[in-house]
């Protein structure tokens, strides 16, 4: 669609709660949606969940292309597999192109 920039912003803002809930559910984060992320002094969500929150932030912004540098670094093999599967799902389901560096 060729909408004015202000209209796109207003449309995104109007749909933001729905978009957030959809991405939280798609990334397996809905159950921790009201949990603090936490840091080294405050316990919060897990490392894998933090990585998925970062991915959700990129998706909620409406980006068509995401660049992910080491999205699985420091994750357990299970969490890394979940992260990669979710990224693959978004490329198919939402038409988002995701470039990933993993080594």
Short mmCIF file of C-alpha atoms in Angstrom, two decimals:
data_model
loop_
_atom_site.label_atom_id
_atom_site.label_comp_id
_atom_site.label_asym_id
_atom_site.label_seq_id
_atom_site.Cartn_x
_atom_site.Cartn_y
_atom_site.Cartn_z
CA UNK A 1 0.00 0.00 0.00
CA UNK A 2 1.10 3.52 -0.70
CA UNK A 3 -0.04 5.26 2.46
CA UNK A 4 1.38 8.50 3.83
CA UNK A 5 4.04 7.94 6.50
CA UNK A 6 1.75 9.41 9.21
CA UNK A 7 -1.04 6.99 8.29
CA UNK A 8 1.29 4.01 8.49
CA UNK A 9 2.47 5.15 11.91
CA UNK A 10 -1.10 5.59 13.11
CA UNK A 11 -2.07 2.17 11.72
CA UNK A 12 0.86 0.49 13.44
CA UNK A 13 0.09 2.24 16.74
CA UNK A 14 -3.57 1.23 16.53
CA UNK A 15 -2.64 -2.42 15.94
CA UNK A 16 0.32 -2.53 18.33
CA UNK A 17 -1.39 -4.43 21.20
CA UNK A 18 -2.63 -7.08 18.75
CA UNK A 19 0.77 -7.32 17.05
CA UNK A 20 2.57 -7.68 20.38
CA UNK A 21 0.22 -10.44 21.54
CA UNK A 22 0.55 -12.25 18.19
CA UNK A 23 4.36 -12.15 18.26
CA UNK A 24 4.52 -13.16 21.93
CA UNK A 25 2.33 -16.17 21.13
CA UNK A 26 4.28 -17.09 17.97
CA UNK A 27 7.57 -16.91 19.85
CA UNK A 28 6.33 -18.92 22.83
CA UNK A 29 6.51 -15.90 25.13
CA UNK A 30 2.85 -15.21 25.86
CA UNK A 31 3.04 -16.84 29.31
CA UNK A 32 5.88 -14.49 30.33
CA UNK A 33 4.44 -11.37 28.68
CA UNK A 34 4.10 -9.54 32.01
CA UNK A 35 7.38 -10.79 33.49
CA UNK A 36 10.34 -8.46 33.92
CA UNK A 37 13.18 -9.24 31.56
CA UNK A 38 15.69 -8.92 34.39
CA UNK A 39 19.45 -8.48 34.49
CA UNK A 40 22.45 -9.61 36.52
CA UNK A 41 20.84 -8.34 39.76
CA UNK A 42 17.14 -9.06 39.13
CA UNK A 43 15.92 -12.51 38.12
CA UNK A 44 13.68 -12.44 35.07
CA UNK A 45 13.07 -14.48 31.95
CA UNK A 46 15.57 -17.04 30.63
CA UNK A 47 18.37 -16.33 28.16
CA UNK A 48 16.47 -18.03 25.34
CA UNK A 49 13.39 -15.99 26.12
CA UNK A 50 15.48 -12.79 26.09
CA UNK A 51 16.72 -13.65 22.59
CA UNK A 52 13.17 -14.24 21.42
CA UNK A 53 12.10 -10.88 22.92
CA UNK A 54 14.81 -9.23 20.81
CA UNK A 55 13.44 -10.97 17.72
CA UNK A 56 9.90 -9.88 18.64
CA UNK A 57 11.02 -6.25 18.90
CA UNK A 58 12.28 -6.38 15.33
CA UNK A 59 9.08 -8.01 14.10
CA UNK A 60 6.74 -5.60 15.91
CA UNK A 61 8.54 -2.70 14.25
CA UNK A 62 7.17 -3.99 10.95
CA UNK A 63 10.59 -4.72 9.49
CA UNK A 64 10.64 -6.79 6.32
CA UNK A 65 14.30 -7.68 6.80
CA UNK A 66 16.07 -8.63 10.04
CA UNK A 67 19.81 -9.01 10.52
CA UNK A 68 20.70 -11.27 13.45
CA UNK A 69 24.29 -11.48 14.65
CA UNK A 70 24.85 -14.62 16.73
CA UNK A 71 21.20 -15.02 17.84
CA UNK A 72 21.98 -18.42 19.38
CA UNK A 73 25.22 -17.49 21.14
CA UNK A 74 25.17 -18.55 24.78
CA UNK A 75 21.94 -20.51 24.44
CA UNK A 76 21.43 -24.16 25.28
CA UNK A 77 21.11 -26.44 22.27
CA UNK A 78 17.37 -26.68 22.94
CA UNK A 79 16.88 -22.90 23.10
CA UNK A 80 19.07 -22.43 20.00
CA UNK A 81 16.96 -24.93 18.08
CA UNK A 82 13.75 -23.19 19.17
CA UNK A 83 15.13 -19.79 18.10
CA UNK A 84 16.15 -21.05 14.65
CA UNK A 85 12.80 -22.81 14.13
CA UNK A 86 10.92 -19.63 15.09
CA UNK A 87 12.99 -17.55 12.67
CA UNK A 88 12.27 -20.08 9.92
CA UNK A 89 8.56 -19.93 10.73
CA UNK A 90 8.55 -16.13 10.42
CA UNK A 91 10.21 -16.25 7.01
CA UNK A 92 7.46 -18.55 5.75
CA UNK A 93 4.44 -17.23 7.65
CA UNK A 94 5.09 -13.49 7.47
CA UNK A 95 7.39 -13.09 4.49
CA UNK A 96 10.16 -11.61 6.63
CA UNK A 97 13.70 -12.07 5.33
CA UNK A 98 16.11 -12.94 8.12
CA UNK A 99 19.88 -12.91 7.66
CA UNK A 100 21.70 -14.80 10.40
CA UNK A 101 25.38 -15.10 11.29
CA UNK A 102 26.10 -18.27 13.28
CA UNK A 103 29.52 -19.82 13.74
#
